[in-house]
Amino acid sequence: MNAGMTNYYYVVAFAIVGGVFGGLLLSVARMLRPRKISKTKLEAYECGMEPFEGNWTQYSARFYVFALVFLIFDVEIAFLYPWGTVFRDFGVTSLIEMFVFIGVLLLGLVYAWKKGVLKWL
Amino acid sequence: MSGQLLAFWALSFVILSGALYIVMTKNIMHAVFMHLLTMSMIAAVYGLLHADFMAAMQVLIYAGAVTAMVVFALMLTKSQSRPDGAGIAVDNQQRGASFLTAAGFLAVVIYVLVPQKWAVHEAAPVVKSDVAAMGAIIFKSYILPFEVISVILLAALIGVIVLARKED
């Protein structure tokens, strides 16, 4: 076993201590706290207006676009990691490459903007 | 047993229990959060294998973006839970057929994998950081494919907008 392998004992120890510590605190709190459930306590808000419908309402499909646009730019971020490691060596060339890459994606963002899908309802 | 192996077994236990919970829970929101946990633990397995880039991507894309997308997708759907709070039905009449299918698949996997003689070779020296090597390859030899990726992502982006506009 080399030195690199033994380092994982720290990871395991960290996971065990973290799990036991968190579980211990939660179970102590569970034993100590009073347990009186009433209908009012289970409502979404403690005070203010009483909710008049279920908490699961159907959202407009427009919001899904935000999630998908986020996903696409998240994938773009994935390419910034390897780019960041070689940027110092490759200099301006890689800078231009990345600007072209992001520029093409920004076209899509501009298209979305112009089509008005980014407008919050 | 090395710490790495120990950590692997611990992580596998969490991953498999999380995946089981996703398909067995009656509360679909709990399933999403367990999906988040499962994906993060898979990232930890990548970390164990010294694949730090894969671990980062697993967290960034699967644990982050895909889970967020599933949450948004759930918000679009009608509530599946019944008014009495009983949750969604996770069982139906096709239980026997699905059990047979799963058992058959398991039999095939065992039939193929168990007689296999796995070649074990000496562990290759761990490269300090594979991200730099990958960056050098992408930004020196494969510039055109890299730029084409942006066009593919652009196509996906425009497709999303066109489809979403149609809904309105």
CSV table of C-alpha atoms in Angstrom, one decimal:
chain,number,residue,atom,x,y,z
A,1,MET,CA,0.0,0.0,0.0
A,2,ASN,CA,1.5,3.3,-1.0
A,3,ALA,CA,1.1,6.7,0.6
A,4,GLY,CA,-1.6,7.7,-1.8
A,5,MET,CA,-3.9,4.9,-0.7
A,6,THR,CA,-3.6,5.7,3.0
A,7,ASN,CA,-5.0,9.2,2.4
A,8,TYR,CA,-8.4,7.6,1.8
A,9,TYR,CA,-8.5,6.6,5.5
A,10,TYR,CA,-8.9,10.3,6.2
A,11,VAL,CA,-11.9,10.4,3.7
A,12,VAL,CA,-13.5,7.4,5.4
A,13,ALA,CA,-12.8,8.8,8.8
A,14,PHE,CA,-14.3,12.1,7.8
A,15,ALA,CA,-17.4,10.5,6.4
A,16,ILE,CA,-17.9,8.3,9.5
A,17,VAL,CA,-17.3,11.2,12.0
A,18,GLY,CA,-19.6,13.5,9.9
A,19,GLY,CA,-22.4,10.9,9.7
A,20,VAL,CA,-22.2,9.9,13.3
A,21,PHE,CA,-22.0,13.5,14.5
A,22,GLY,CA,-24.9,14.7,12.4
A,23,GLY,CA,-27.0,11.6,13.3
A,24,LEU,CA,-26.2,12.0,17.0
A,25,LEU,CA,-27.3,15.7,17.1
A,26,LEU,CA,-30.5,14.9,15.2
A,27,SER,CA,-31.4,12.0,17.4
A,28,VAL,CA,-30.6,13.9,20.6
A,29,ALA,CA,-32.9,16.7,19.3
A,30,ARG,CA,-35.6,14.2,18.5
A,31,MET,CA,-35.4,12.8,22.1
A,32,LEU,CA,-35.5,16.2,23.8
A,33,ARG,CA,-38.1,18.1,21.8
A,34,PRO,CA,-41.8,18.0,22.5
A,35,ARG,CA,-43.8,16.3,19.8
A,36,LYS,CA,-47.2,17.9,19.4
A,37,ILE,CA,-48.3,18.0,15.8
A,38,SER,CA,-51.3,20.1,15.0
A,39,LYS,CA,-52.8,21.1,11.7
A,40,THR,CA,-51.8,24.7,12.0
A,41,LYS,CA,-48.1,23.7,12.5
A,42,LEU,CA,-48.0,21.8,9.3
A,43,GLU,CA,-49.1,24.7,7.1
A,44,ALA,CA,-46.7,26.3,4.8
A,45,TYR,CA,-46.7,29.6,6.5
A,46,GLU,CA,-47.0,30.2,10.3
A,47,CYS,CA,-48.8,33.4,9.9
A,48,GLY,CA,-50.4,35.6,7.3
A,49,MET,CA,-53.0,34.4,4.8
A,50,GLU,CA,-54.2,30.8,5.1
A,51,PRO,CA,-53.3,28.8,2.0
A,52,PHE,CA,-56.4,28.1,-0.1
A,53,GLU,CA,-55.0,25.5,-2.5
A,54,GLY,CA,-52.4,22.8,-2.6
A,55,ASN,CA,-48.7,23.6,-2.7
A,56,TRP,CA,-48.3,21.8,-6.0
A,57,THR,CA,-49.4,24.1,-8.8
A,58,GLN,CA,-48.6,23.6,-12.5
A,59,TYR,CA,-46.1,26.2,-13.7
A,60,SER,CA,-46.0,27.6,-17.2
A,61,ALA,CA,-43.8,25.8,-19.7
A,62,ARG,CA,-41.9,29.0,-20.2
A,63,PHE,CA,-39.9,28.4,-17.0
A,64,TYR,CA,-38.6,25.2,-18.3
A,65,VAL,CA,-36.6,27.2,-20.9
A,66,PHE,CA,-34.6,28.9,-18.2
A,67,ALA,CA,-33.6,25.4,-16.9
A,68,LEU,CA,-32.6,24.3,-20.4
A,69,VAL,CA,-30.7,27.5,-21.2
A,70,PHE,CA,-28.9,27.0,-17.8
A,71,LEU,CA,-28.0,23.4,-18.7
A,72,ILE,CA,-26.5,24.5,-22.1
A,73,PHE,CA,-24.4,27.2,-20.5
A,74,ASP,CA,-23.4,24.7,-17.8
A,75,VAL,CA,-22.0,22.4,-20.4
A,76,GLU,CA,-20.1,25.4,-21.8
A,77,ILE,CA,-18.6,26.0,-18.4
A,78,ALA,CA,-17.3,22.4,-18.5
A,79,PHE,CA,-15.0,23.4,-21.4
A,80,LEU,CA,-13.7,26.4,-19.5
A,81,TYR,CA,-11.9,24.1,-17.0
A,82,PRO,CA,-9.4,22.5,-19.5
A,83,TRP,CA,-9.2,25.9,-21.2
A,84,GLY,CA,-8.1,27.6,-17.9
A,85,THR,CA,-5.3,25.1,-17.4
A,86,VAL,CA,-3.7,25.8,-20.8
A,87,PHE,CA,-4.5,29.4,-21.2
A,88,ARG,CA,-1.2,30.6,-19.8
A,89,ASP,CA,0.8,28.5,-22.3
A,90,PHE,CA,-1.3,29.0,-25.4
A,91,GLY,CA,-2.0,32.7,-24.9
A,92,VAL,CA,-4.0,34.7,-27.4
A,93,THR,CA,-4.7,31.8,-29.7
A,94,SER,CA,-6.7,29.9,-27.1
A,95,LEU,CA,-8.3,33.2,-26.0
A,96,ILE,CA,-9.7,33.7,-29.6
A,97,GLU,CA,-10.8,30.0,-29.7
A,98,MET,CA,-12.8,30.4,-26.5
A,99,PHE,CA,-14.3,33.7,-27.7
A,100,VAL,CA,-15.5,32.1,-30.9
A,101,PHE,CA,-16.9,29.2,-28.8
A,102,ILE,CA,-18.7,31.5,-26.4
A,103,GLY,CA,-19.7,33.9,-29.3
A,104,VAL,CA,-21.6,31.1,-31.1
A,105,LEU,CA,-23.5,30.3,-27.9
A,106,LEU,CA,-24.2,34.0,-27.2
A,107,LEU,CA,-25.9,34.1,-30.6
A,108,GLY,CA,-28.4,31.6,-29.2
A,109,LEU,CA,-28.8,33.8,-26.1
A,110,VAL,CA,-29.5,36.9,-28.3
A,111,TYR,CA,-32.0,34.8,-30.2
A,112,ALA,CA,-33.7,33.8,-27.0
A,113,TRP,CA,-33.7,37.5,-25.9
A,114,LYS,CA,-35.2,38.7,-29.2
A,115,LYS,CA,-37.9,36.0,-29.1
A,116,GLY,CA,-38.8,37.2,-25.7
A,117,VAL,CA,-38.5,33.9,-23.9
A,118,LEU,CA,-36.3,35.4,-21.2
A,119,LYS,CA,-39.1,37.8,-20.2
A,120,TRP,CA,-40.2,36.8,-16.7
A,121,LEU,CA,-44.0,36.5,-16.5
B,1,MET,CA,-8.3,-3.6,3.0
B,2,SER,CA,-7.1,-0.3,1.8
B,3,GLY,CA,-8.8,3.0,2.6
B,4,GLN,CA,-9.7,3.4,-1.1
B,5,LEU,CA,-11.5,0.1,-1.2
B,6,LEU,CA,-13.3,0.8,2.1
B,7,ALA,CA,-14.4,4.2,0.7
B,8,PHE,CA,-15.5,2.5,-2.5
B,9,TRP,CA,-17.7,0.0,-0.7
B,10,ALA,CA,-19.2,2.8,1.5
B,11,LEU,CA,-19.9,4.9,-1.5
B,12,SER,CA,-21.4,2.0,-3.4
B,13,PHE,CA,-23.7,1.3,-0.5
B,14,VAL,CA,-24.9,4.9,-0.5
B,15,ILE,CA,-25.3,5.1,-4.3
B,16,LEU,CA,-27.2,1.8,-4.5
B,17,SER,CA,-29.5,2.7,-1.6
B,18,GLY,CA,-30.1,6.1,-3.0
B,19,ALA,CA,-31.0,4.7,-6.4
B,20,LEU,CA,-33.3,2.2,-4.8
B,21,TYR,CA,-35.0,5.0,-2.9
B,22,ILE,CA,-35.6,7.0,-6.1
B,23,VAL,CA,-37.6,4.2,-7.6
B,24,MET,CA,-39.4,3.1,-4.4
B,25,THR,CA,-40.4,6.4,-2.8
B,26,LYS,CA,-44.0,7.6,-3.1
B,27,ASN,CA,-43.0,11.2,-2.8
B,28,ILE,CA,-41.6,12.4,-6.2
B,29,MET,CA,-39.8,15.4,-4.6
B,30,HIS,CA,-37.9,13.1,-2.2
B,31,ALA,CA,-36.8,11.1,-5.3
B,32,VAL,CA,-35.3,14.3,-6.8
B,33,PHE,CA,-33.3,15.1,-3.7
B,34,MET,CA,-32.1,11.5,-3.5
B,35,HIS,CA,-31.1,11.8,-7.2
B,36,LEU,CA,-28.9,14.7,-6.1
B,37,LEU,CA,-27.3,12.6,-3.4
B,38,THR,CA,-26.7,9.7,-5.7
B,39,MET,CA,-25.1,11.8,-8.4
B,40,SER,CA,-22.9,13.5,-5.9
B,41,MET,CA,-21.7,10.2,-4.5
B,42,ILE,CA,-20.9,9.0,-8.0
B,43,ALA,CA,-18.7,12.1,-8.3
B,44,ALA,CA,-17.0,10.9,-5.1
B,45,VAL,CA,-16.3,7.6,-6.8
B,46,TYR,CA,-14.7,9.5,-9.7
B,47,GLY,CA,-12.7,11.4,-7.1
B,48,LEU,CA,-11.5,8.0,-5.7
B,49,LEU,CA,-10.2,7.1,-9.1
B,50,HIS,CA,-8.2,10.3,-9.3
B,51,ALA,CA,-10.4,11.5,-12.2
B,52,ASP,CA,-10.9,15.0,-10.8
B,53,PHE,CA,-12.2,16.5,-14.0
B,54,MET,CA,-14.9,13.8,-14.2
B,55,ALA,CA,-15.8,14.4,-10.6
B,56,ALA,CA,-16.1,18.2,-11.2
B,57,MET,CA,-18.3,17.6,-14.3
B,58,GLN,CA,-20.4,15.1,-12.4
B,59,VAL,CA,-21.2,17.7,-9.8
B,60,LEU,CA,-21.5,20.6,-12.2
B,61,ILE,CA,-23.7,18.9,-14.8
B,62,TYR,CA,-25.5,15.9,-13.2
B,63,ALA,CA,-25.8,17.0,-9.6
B,64,GLY,CA,-26.3,20.6,-10.6
B,65,ALA,CA,-27.9,21.2,-13.9
B,66,VAL,CA,-29.7,17.9,-14.6
B,67,THR,CA,-31.2,17.9,-11.1
B,68,ALA,CA,-32.4,21.5,-11.5
B,69,MET,CA,-33.9,20.5,-14.8
B,70,VAL,CA,-35.8,17.6,-13.3
B,71,VAL,CA,-37.1,19.9,-10.6
B,72,PHE,CA,-38.3,22.3,-13.3
B,73,ALA,CA,-39.8,19.4,-15.2
B,74,LEU,CA,-41.7,18.3,-12.1
B,75,MET,CA,-43.1,21.8,-11.7
B,76,LEU,CA,-44.6,21.5,-15.1
B,77,THR,CA,-46.4,18.3,-14.3
B,78,LYS,CA,-49.7,17.9,-12.6
B,79,SER,CA,-49.6,16.7,-9.0
B,80,GLN,CA,-49.5,12.9,-9.0
B,81,SER,CA,-50.2,12.6,-5.3
B,82,ARG,CA,-53.7,12.0,-4.1
B,83,PRO,CA,-55.5,14.5,-2.0
B,84,ASP,CA,-55.2,12.3,1.1
B,85,GLY,CA,-51.4,12.6,0.8
B,86,ALA,CA,-50.9,8.9,0.0
B,87,GLY,CA,-48.3,9.7,-2.6
B,88,ILE,CA,-48.0,8.2,-6.1
B,89,ALA,CA,-48.5,4.6,-6.8
B,90,VAL,CA,-45.1,2.9,-7.3
B,91,ASP,CA,-46.6,-0.5,-8.1
B,92,ASN,CA,-49.0,-1.8,-10.7
B,93,GLN,CA,-50.3,-5.0,-12.3
B,94,GLN,CA,-47.1,-5.7,-14.3
B,95,ARG,CA,-45.1,-6.6,-11.3
B,96,GLY,CA,-44.6,-10.2,-12.3
B,97,ALA,CA,-43.6,-9.4,-15.9
B,98,SER,CA,-41.1,-6.7,-14.7
B,99,PHE,CA,-39.7,-9.1,-12.1
B,100,LEU,CA,-39.1,-11.7,-14.8
B,101,THR,CA,-37.5,-9.2,-17.1
B,102,ALA,CA,-35.2,-7.9,-14.4
B,103,ALA,CA,-34.3,-11.5,-13.3
B,104,GLY,CA,-33.6,-12.5,-16.9
B,105,PHE,CA,-31.3,-9.4,-17.3
B,106,LEU,CA,-29.5,-10.3,-14.1
B,107,ALA,CA,-29.1,-13.9,-15.2
B,108,VAL,CA,-27.5,-12.7,-18.5
B,109,VAL,CA,-25.2,-10.3,-16.7
B,110,ILE,CA,-24.1,-13.0,-14.3
B,111,TYR,CA,-23.7,-15.5,-17.2
B,112,VAL,CA,-21.4,-13.0,-19.0
B,113,LEU,CA,-19.5,-11.5,-16.2
B,114,VAL,CA,-18.8,-14.3,-13.7
B,115,PRO,CA,-16.7,-16.7,-16.0
B,116,GLN,CA,-14.8,-13.7,-17.3
B,117,LYS,CA,-11.1,-13.7,-16.3
B,118,TRP,CA,-10.4,-10.1,-15.5
B,119,ALA,CA,-6.9,-9.0,-16.5
B,120,VAL,CA,-5.3,-7.3,-13.6
B,121,HIS,CA,-2.3,-5.2,-14.3
B,122,GLU,CA,-0.1,-3.0,-12.2
B,123,ALA,CA,-1.6,0.3,-11.4
B,124,ALA,CA,-0.3,2.9,-13.8
B,125,PRO,CA,1.3,6.0,-12.1
B,126,VAL,CA,-1.4,8.5,-11.4
B,127,VAL,CA,-1.0,11.6,-13.6
B,128,LYS,CA,-0.9,14.7,-11.5
B,129,SER,CA,-3.7,16.4,-13.4
B,130,ASP,CA,-5.4,15.1,-16.5
B,131,VAL,CA,-7.2,18.4,-17.1
B,132,ALA,CA,-4.1,20.1,-18.4
B,133,ALA,CA,-3.3,17.3,-20.7
B,134,MET,CA,-6.9,17.3,-22.0
B,135,GLY,CA,-6.8,21.1,-22.5
B,136,ALA,CA,-3.6,20.8,-24.5
B,137,ILE,CA,-5.2,18.2,-26.8
B,138,ILE,CA,-8.4,20.1,-27.2
B,139,PHE,CA,-6.9,23.6,-27.8
B,140,LYS,CA,-4.0,22.4,-30.0
B,141,SER,CA,-5.1,19.4,-32.1
B,142,TYR,CA,-8.9,19.4,-32.0
B,143,ILE,CA,-9.8,23.1,-32.4
B,144,LEU,CA,-12.4,22.5,-35.1
B,145,PRO,CA,-14.3,19.7,-33.3
B,146,PHE,CA,-14.3,22.0,-30.2
B,147,GLU,CA,-15.8,24.8,-32.1
B,148,VAL,CA,-18.4,22.5,-33.7
B,149,ILE,CA,-19.5,21.5,-30.2
B,150,SER,CA,-20.6,25.1,-29.7
B,151,VAL,CA,-22.7,24.8,-32.9
B,152,ILE,CA,-24.3,21.7,-31.5
B,153,LEU,CA,-25.1,23.4,-28.2
B,154,LEU,CA,-26.5,26.4,-30.2
B,155,ALA,CA,-28.8,24.0,-32.2
B,156,ALA,CA,-30.0,22.6,-28.8
B,157,LEU,CA,-30.6,26.1,-27.5
B,158,ILE,CA,-32.6,27.2,-30.5
B,159,GLY,CA,-34.5,24.0,-30.6
B,160,VAL,CA,-35.6,24.6,-26.9
B,161,ILE,CA,-36.7,28.1,-27.7
B,162,VAL,CA,-38.7,27.1,-30.8
B,163,LEU,CA,-40.4,24.2,-29.0
B,164,ALA,CA,-41.2,26.4,-25.9
B,165,ARG,CA,-42.6,29.2,-28.1
B,166,LYS,CA,-45.0,26.6,-29.7
B,167,GLU,CA,-46.4,25.8,-26.3
B,168,ASP,CA,-47.7,29.4,-25.7
